[in-house]
PDB file of C-alpha atoms in Angstrom:
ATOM      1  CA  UNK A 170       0.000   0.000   0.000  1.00 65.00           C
ATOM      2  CA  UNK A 171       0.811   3.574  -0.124  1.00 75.00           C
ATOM      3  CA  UNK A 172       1.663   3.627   3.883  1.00 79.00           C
ATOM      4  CA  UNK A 173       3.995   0.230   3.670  1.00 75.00           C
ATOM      5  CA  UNK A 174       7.128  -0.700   1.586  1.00 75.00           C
ATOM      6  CA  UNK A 175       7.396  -3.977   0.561  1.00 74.00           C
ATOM      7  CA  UNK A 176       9.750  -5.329  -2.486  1.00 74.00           C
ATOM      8  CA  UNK A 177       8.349  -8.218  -4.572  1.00 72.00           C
ATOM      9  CA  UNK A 178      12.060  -9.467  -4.590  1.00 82.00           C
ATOM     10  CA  UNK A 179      12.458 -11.174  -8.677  1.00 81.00           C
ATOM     11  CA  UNK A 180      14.755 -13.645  -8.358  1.00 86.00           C
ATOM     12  CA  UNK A 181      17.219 -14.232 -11.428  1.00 89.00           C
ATOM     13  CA  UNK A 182      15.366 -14.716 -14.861  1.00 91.00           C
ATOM     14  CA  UNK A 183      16.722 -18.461 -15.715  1.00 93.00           C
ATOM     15  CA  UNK A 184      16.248 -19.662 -11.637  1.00 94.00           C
ATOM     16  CA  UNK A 185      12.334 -18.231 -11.715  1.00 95.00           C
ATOM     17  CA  UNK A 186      12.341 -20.245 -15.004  1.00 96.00           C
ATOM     18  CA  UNK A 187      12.777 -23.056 -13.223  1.00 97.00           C
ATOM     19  CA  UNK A 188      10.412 -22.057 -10.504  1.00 97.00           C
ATOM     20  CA  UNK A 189       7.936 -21.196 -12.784  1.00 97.00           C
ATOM     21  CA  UNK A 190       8.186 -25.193 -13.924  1.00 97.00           C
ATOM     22  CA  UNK A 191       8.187 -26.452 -10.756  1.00 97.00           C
ATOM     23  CA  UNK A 192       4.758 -24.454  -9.857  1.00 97.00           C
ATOM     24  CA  UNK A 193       3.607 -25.917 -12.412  1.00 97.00           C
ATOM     25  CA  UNK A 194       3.801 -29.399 -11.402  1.00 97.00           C
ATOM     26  CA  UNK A 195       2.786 -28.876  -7.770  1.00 97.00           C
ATOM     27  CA  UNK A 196      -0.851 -26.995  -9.077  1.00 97.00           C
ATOM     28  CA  UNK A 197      -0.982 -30.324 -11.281  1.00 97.00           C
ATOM     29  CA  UNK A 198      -0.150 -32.403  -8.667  1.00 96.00           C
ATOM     30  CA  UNK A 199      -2.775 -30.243  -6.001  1.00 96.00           C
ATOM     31  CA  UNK A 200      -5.133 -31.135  -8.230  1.00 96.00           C
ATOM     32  CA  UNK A 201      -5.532 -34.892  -9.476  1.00 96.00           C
ATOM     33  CA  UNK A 202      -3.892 -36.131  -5.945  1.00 94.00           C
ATOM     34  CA  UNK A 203      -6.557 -34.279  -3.156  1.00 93.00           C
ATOM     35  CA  UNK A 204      -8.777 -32.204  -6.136  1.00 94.00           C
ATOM     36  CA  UNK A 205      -7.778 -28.672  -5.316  1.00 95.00           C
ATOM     37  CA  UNK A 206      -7.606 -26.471  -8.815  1.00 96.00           C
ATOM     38  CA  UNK A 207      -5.852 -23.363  -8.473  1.00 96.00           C
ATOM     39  CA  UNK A 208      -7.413 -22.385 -12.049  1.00 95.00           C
ATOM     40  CA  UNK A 209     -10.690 -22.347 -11.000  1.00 95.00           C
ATOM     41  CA  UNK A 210      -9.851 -21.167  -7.100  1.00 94.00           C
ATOM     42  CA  UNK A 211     -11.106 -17.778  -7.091  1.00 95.00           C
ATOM     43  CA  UNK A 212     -14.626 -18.414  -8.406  1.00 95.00           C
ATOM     44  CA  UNK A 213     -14.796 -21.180  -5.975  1.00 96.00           C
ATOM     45  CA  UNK A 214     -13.540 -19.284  -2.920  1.00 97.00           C
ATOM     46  CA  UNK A 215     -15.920 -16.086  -3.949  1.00 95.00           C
ATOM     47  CA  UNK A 216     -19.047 -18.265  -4.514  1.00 96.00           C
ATOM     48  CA  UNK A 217     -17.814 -20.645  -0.922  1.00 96.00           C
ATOM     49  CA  UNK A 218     -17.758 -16.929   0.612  1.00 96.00           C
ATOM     50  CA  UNK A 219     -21.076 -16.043  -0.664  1.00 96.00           C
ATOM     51  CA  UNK A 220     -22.452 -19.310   0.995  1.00 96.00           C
ATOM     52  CA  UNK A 221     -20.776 -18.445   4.318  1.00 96.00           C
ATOM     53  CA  UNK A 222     -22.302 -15.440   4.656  1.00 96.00           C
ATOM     54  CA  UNK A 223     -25.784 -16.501   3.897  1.00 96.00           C
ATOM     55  CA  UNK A 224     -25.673 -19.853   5.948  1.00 95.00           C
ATOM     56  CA  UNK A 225     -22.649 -19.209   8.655  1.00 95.00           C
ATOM     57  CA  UNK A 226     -21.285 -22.467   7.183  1.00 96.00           C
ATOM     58  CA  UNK A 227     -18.186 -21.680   6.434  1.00 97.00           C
ATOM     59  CA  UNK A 228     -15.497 -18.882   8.069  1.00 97.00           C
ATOM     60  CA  UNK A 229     -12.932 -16.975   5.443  1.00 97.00           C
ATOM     61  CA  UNK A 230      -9.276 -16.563   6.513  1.00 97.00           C
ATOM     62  CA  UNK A 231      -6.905 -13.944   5.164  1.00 94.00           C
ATOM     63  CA  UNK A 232      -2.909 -13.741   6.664  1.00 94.00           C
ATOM     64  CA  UNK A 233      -0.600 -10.643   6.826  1.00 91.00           C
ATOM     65  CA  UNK A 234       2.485 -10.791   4.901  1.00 89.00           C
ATOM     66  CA  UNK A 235       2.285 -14.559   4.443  1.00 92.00           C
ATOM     67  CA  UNK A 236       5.087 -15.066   1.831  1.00 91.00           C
ATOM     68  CA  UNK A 237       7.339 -12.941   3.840  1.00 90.00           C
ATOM     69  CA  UNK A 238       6.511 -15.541   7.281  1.00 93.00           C
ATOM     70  CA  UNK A 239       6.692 -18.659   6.026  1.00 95.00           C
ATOM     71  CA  UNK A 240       9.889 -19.773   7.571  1.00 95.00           C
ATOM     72  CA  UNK A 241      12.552 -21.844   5.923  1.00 94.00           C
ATOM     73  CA  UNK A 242      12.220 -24.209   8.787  1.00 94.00           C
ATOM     74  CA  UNK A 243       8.494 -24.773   8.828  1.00 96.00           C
ATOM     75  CA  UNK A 244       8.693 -25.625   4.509  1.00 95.00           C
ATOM     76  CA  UNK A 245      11.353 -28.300   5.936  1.00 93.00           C
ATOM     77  CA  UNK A 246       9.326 -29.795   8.312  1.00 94.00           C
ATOM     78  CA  UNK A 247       6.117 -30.089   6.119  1.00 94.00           C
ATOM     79  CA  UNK A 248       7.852 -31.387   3.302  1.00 93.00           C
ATOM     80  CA  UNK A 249      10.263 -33.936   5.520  1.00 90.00           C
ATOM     81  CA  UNK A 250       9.263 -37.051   4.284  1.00 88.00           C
ATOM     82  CA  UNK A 251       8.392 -35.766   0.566  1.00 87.00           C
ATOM     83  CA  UNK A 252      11.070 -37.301  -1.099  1.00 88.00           C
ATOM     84  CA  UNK A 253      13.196 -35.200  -3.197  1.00 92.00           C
ATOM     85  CA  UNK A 254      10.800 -31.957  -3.037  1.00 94.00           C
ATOM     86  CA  UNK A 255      13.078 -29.991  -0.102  1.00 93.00           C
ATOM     87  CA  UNK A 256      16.181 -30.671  -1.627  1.00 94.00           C
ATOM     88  CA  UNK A 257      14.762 -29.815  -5.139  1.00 96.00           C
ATOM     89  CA  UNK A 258      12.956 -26.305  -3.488  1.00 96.00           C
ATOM     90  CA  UNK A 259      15.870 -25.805  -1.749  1.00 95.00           C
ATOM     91  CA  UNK A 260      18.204 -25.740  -4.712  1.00 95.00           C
ATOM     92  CA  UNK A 261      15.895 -23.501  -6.430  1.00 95.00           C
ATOM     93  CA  UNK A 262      14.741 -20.669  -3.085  1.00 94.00           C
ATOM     94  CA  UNK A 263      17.240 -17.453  -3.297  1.00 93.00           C
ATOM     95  CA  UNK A 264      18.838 -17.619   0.702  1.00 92.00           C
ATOM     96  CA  UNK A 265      20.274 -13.847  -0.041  1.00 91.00           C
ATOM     97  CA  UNK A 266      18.549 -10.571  -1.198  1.00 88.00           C
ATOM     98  CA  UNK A 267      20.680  -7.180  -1.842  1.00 87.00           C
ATOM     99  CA  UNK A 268      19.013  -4.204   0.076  1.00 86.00           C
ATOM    100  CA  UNK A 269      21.139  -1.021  -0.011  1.00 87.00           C
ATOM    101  CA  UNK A 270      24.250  -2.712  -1.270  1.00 91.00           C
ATOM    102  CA  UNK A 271      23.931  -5.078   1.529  1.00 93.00           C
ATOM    103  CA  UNK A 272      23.145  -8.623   1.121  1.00 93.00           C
ATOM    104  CA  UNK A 273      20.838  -9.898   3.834  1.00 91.00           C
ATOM    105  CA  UNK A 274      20.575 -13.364   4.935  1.00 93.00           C
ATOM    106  CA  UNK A 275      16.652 -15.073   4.172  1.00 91.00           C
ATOM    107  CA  UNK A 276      15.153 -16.877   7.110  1.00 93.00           C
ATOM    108  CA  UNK A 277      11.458 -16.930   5.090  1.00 94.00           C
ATOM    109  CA  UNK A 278      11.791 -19.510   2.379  1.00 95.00           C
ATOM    110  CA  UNK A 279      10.817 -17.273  -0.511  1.00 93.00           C
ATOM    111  CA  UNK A 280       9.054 -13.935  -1.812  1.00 89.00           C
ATOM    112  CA  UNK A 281       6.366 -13.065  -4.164  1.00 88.00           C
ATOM    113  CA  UNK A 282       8.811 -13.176  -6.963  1.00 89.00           C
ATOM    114  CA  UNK A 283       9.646 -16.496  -6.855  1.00 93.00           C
ATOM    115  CA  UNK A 284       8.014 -18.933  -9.638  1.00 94.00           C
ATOM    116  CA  UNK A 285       6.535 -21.310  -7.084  1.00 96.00           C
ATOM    117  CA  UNK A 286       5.695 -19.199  -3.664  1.00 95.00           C
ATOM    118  CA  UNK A 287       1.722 -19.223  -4.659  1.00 96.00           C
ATOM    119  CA  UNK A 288       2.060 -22.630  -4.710  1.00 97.00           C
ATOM    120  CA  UNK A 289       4.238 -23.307  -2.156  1.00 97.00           C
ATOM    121  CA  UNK A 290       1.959 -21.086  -0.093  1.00 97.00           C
ATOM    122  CA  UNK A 291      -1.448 -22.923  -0.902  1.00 97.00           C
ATOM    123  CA  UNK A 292       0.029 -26.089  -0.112  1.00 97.00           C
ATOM    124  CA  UNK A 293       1.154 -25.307   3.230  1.00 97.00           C
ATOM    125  CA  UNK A 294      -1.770 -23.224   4.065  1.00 97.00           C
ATOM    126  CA  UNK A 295      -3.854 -26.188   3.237  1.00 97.00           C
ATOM    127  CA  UNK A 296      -1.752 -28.878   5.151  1.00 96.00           C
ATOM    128  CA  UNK A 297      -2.262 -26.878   8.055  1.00 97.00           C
ATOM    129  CA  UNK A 298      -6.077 -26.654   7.713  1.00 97.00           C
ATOM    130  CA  UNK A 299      -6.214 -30.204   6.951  1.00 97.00           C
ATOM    131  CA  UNK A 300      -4.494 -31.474  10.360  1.00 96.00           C
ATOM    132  CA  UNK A 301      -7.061 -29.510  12.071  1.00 97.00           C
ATOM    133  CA  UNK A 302      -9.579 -31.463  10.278  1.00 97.00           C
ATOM    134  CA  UNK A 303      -8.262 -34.778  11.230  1.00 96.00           C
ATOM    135  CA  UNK A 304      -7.948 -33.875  14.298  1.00 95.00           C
ATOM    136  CA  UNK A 305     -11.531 -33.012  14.606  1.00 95.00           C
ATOM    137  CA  UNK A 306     -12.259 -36.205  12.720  1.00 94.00           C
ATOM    138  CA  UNK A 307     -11.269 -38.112  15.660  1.00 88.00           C
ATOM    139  CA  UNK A 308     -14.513 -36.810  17.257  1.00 88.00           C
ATOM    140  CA  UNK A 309     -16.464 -36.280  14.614  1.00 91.00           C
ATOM    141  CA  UNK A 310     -17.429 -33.713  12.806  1.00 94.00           C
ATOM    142  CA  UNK A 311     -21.075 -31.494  13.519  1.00 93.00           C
ATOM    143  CA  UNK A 312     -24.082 -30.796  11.794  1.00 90.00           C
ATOM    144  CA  UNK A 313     -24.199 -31.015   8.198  1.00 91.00           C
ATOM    145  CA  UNK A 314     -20.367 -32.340   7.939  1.00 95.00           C
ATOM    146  CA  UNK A 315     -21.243 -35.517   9.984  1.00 93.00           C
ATOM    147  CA  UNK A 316     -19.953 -38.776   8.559  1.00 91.00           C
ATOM    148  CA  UNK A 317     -16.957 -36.650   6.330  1.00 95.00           C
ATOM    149  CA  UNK A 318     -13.900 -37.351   6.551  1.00 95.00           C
ATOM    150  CA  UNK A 319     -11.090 -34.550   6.491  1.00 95.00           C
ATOM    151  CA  UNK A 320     -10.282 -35.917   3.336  1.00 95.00           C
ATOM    152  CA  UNK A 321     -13.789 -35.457   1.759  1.00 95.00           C
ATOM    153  CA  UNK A 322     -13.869 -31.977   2.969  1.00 96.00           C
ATOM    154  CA  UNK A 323     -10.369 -31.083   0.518  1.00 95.00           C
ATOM    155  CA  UNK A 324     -11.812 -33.176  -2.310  1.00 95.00           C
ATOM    156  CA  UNK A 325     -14.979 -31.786  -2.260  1.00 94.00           C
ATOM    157  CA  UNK A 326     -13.463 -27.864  -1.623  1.00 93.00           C
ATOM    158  CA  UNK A 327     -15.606 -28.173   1.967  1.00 96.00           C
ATOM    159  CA  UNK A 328     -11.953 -26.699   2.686  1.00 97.00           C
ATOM    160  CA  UNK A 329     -10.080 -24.796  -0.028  1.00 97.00           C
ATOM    161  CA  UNK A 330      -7.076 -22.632  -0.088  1.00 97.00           C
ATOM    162  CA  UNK A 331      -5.870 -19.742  -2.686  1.00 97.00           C
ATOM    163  CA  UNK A 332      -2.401 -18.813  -1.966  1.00 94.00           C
ATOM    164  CA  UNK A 333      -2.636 -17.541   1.716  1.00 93.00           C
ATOM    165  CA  UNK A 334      -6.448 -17.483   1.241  1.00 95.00           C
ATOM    166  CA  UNK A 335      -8.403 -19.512   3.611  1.00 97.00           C
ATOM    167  CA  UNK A 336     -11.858 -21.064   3.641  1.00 98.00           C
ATOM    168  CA  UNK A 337     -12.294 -23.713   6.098  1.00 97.00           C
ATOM    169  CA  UNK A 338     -15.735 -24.894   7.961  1.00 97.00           C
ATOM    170  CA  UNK A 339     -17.075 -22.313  10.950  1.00 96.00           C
ATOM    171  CA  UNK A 340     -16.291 -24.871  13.579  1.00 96.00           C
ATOM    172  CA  UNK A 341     -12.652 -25.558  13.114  1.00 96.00           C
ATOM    173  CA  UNK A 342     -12.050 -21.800  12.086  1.00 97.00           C
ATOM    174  CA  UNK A 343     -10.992 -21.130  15.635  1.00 96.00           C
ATOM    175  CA  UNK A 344      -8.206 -23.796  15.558  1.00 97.00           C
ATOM    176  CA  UNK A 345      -7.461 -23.243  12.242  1.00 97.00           C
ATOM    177  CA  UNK A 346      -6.171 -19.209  13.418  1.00 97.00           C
ATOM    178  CA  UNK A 347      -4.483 -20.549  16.549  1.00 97.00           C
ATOM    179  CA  UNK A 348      -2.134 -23.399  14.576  1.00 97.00           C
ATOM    180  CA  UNK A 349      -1.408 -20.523  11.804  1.00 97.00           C
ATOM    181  CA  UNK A 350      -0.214 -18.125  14.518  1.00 96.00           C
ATOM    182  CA  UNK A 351       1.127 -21.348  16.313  1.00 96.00           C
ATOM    183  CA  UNK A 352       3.380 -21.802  13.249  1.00 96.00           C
ATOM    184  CA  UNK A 353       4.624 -17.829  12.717  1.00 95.00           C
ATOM    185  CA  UNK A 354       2.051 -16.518  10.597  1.00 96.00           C
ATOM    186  CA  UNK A 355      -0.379 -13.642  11.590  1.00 94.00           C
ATOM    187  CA  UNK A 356      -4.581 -13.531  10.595  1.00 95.00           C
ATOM    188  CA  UNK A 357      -5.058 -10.513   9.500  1.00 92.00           C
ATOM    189  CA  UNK A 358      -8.763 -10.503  12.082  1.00 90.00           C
ATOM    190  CA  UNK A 359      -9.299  -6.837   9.966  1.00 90.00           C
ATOM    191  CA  UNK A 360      -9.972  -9.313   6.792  1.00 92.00           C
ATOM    192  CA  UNK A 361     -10.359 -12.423   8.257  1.00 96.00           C
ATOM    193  CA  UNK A 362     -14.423 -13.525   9.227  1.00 96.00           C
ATOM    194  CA  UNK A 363     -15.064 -16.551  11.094  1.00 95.00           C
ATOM    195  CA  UNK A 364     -18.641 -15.384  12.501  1.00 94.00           C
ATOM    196  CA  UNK A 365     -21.734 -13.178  11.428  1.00 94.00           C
ATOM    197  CA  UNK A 366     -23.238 -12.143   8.124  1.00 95.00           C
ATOM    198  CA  UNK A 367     -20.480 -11.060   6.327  1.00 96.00           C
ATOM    199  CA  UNK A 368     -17.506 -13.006   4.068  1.00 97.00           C
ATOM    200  CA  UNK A 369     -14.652 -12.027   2.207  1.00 95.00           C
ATOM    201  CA  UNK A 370     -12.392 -13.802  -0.071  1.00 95.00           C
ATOM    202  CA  UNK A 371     -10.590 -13.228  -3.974  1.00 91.00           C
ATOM    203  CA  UNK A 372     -12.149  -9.671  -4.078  1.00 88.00           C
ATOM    204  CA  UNK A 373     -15.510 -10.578  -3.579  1.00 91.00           C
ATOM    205  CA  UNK A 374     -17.710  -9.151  -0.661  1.00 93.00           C
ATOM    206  CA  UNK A 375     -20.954 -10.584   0.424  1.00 95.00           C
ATOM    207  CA  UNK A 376     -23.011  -9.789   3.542  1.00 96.00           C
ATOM    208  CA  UNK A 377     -26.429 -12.113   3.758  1.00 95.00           C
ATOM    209  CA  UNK A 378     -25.296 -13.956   0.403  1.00 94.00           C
ATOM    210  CA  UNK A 379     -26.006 -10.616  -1.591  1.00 93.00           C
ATOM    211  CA  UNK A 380     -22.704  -9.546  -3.069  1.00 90.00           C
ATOM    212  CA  UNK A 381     -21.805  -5.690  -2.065  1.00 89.00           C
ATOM    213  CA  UNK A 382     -18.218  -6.239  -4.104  1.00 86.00           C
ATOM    214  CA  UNK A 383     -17.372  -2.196  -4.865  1.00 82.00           C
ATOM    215  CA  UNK A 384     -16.799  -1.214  -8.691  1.00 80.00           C
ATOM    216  CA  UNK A 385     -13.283  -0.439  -8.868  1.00 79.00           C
ATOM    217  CA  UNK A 386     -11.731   1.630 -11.670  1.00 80.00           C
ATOM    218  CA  UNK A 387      -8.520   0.293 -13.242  1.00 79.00           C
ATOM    219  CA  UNK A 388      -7.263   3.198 -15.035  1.00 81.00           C
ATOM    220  CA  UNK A 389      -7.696   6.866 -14.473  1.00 86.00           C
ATOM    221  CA  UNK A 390     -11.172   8.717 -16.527  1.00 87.00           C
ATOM    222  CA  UNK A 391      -9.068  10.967 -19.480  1.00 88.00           C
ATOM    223  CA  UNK A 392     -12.050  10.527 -22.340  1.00 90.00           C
ATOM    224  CA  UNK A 393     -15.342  10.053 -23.205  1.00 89.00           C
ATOM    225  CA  UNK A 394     -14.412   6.798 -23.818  1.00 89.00           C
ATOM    226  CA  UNK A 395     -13.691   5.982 -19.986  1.00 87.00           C
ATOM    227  CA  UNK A 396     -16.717   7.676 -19.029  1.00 89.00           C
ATOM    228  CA  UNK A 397     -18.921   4.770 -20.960  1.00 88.00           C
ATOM    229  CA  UNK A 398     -16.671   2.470 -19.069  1.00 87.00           C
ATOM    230  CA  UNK A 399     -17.590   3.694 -15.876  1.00 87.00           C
ATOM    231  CA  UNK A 400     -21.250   4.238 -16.715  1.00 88.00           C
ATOM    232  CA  UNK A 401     -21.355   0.060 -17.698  1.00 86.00           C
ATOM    233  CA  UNK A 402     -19.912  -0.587 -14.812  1.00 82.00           C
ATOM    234  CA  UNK A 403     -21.845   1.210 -12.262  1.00 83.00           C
ATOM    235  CA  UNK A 404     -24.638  -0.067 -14.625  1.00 81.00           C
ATOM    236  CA  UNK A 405     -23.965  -3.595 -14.555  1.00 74.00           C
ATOM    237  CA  UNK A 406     -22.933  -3.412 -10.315  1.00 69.00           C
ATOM    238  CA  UNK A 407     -25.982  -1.816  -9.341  1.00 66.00           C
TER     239      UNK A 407
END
């Protein structure tokens, strides 16, 4: 924002080459092994939010600065018995980043500008929420998710994740916030809405089910041209 600096950090061009190939394979793997589609995740999480806020079902999640807290260590541990995928990440993260003419030492495991962080990000986001689950599993689940399984709730996007995006069931929503702070990130409770009649997630607003999403203009109004533009989309909002 206008009140925070924050560098987007672009690796070298042939390294987020590489990353750009390995995110790849991890959104193909996401979705034919537990059925989450990254394509398709924002009209998924926006119409999940929707329901949420009409039927209390389902609590929205949004973290502060995720990319930039996702320690080196906790990637490690997640991925420990992965096979080859640390040492292949690892070979690939940047450890160093020049500020000033200084080069500073990386304890997150990578920015915004590398090729697989969105990736990297959903997938550990969404282990997370999916412990939680089993562990609620083991005393089974309430209402209308009795008889699931934590693994039914991924597959069938009962939980779903979009980078550090979050929508999980209203009962575990509590947990889910204390493991992610647990772990070093921070809910951003300004965003994040785990109660009530309102729900938030990829842009789109809804309060009741209704969606109060504000038109937002992506260029500045110069010609009479523009003006149409903003006439068709007030038009077609409201």
């Amino acid at each position: 924002t206008a009140l925070i600096d924050r560098g987007c950090s672009k690796g070298p061009s042939l390294n987020v080459s590489y990353q750009l190939a390995v995110g790849h394979v991890m959104r193909d793997r996401m979705r034919t092994r537990v059925g989450l589609n990254l394509a398709s995740g924002q009209h998924v999480h926006k119409l999940m939010a929707q329901i949420g806020s009409s039927s209390n079902m389902f609590a929205t999640l949004d973290s502060e600065r995720a990319s930039d807290t996702q320690s080196l260590r906790l990637v490690e541990r997640l991925l420990s018995k992965s096979g080859f995928w640390p040492d292949l990440l690892l070979s690939l993260r940047e450890p160093e980043t020049l500020i000033d003419k200084k080069w500073i030492h990386l304890h997150k495991f990578s920015a915004m500008g590398n090729g697989f962080t969105f990736e990297l990000e959903t997938l550990v986001f969404l282990s997370l929420c999916y412990s939680v689950a089993w562990a609620h599993q083991l005393g089974g689940f309430p209402g209308s998710f009795a008889g699931m399984t934590a693994d039914s709730l991924v597959r069938d996007s009962l939980i779903t994740v979009y980078g550090d995006d979050v929508i999980v069931p209203t009962f575990m929503a509590e947990d889910v916030t204390r493991l992610l702070s647990a772990v070093g990130f921070t809910v951003n409770l300004k965003k994040s809405y785990l109660d009530g009649e309102f729900r938030e997630s990829c842009g789109g607003d809804y309060f009741r089910g209704v969606d109060v999403s504000t038109p937002k203009l992506k260029k500045a109004v110069r010609t009479p041209a523009d003006l149409f533009s903003v006439h068709n989309l007030l038009k077609k909002r409201f």
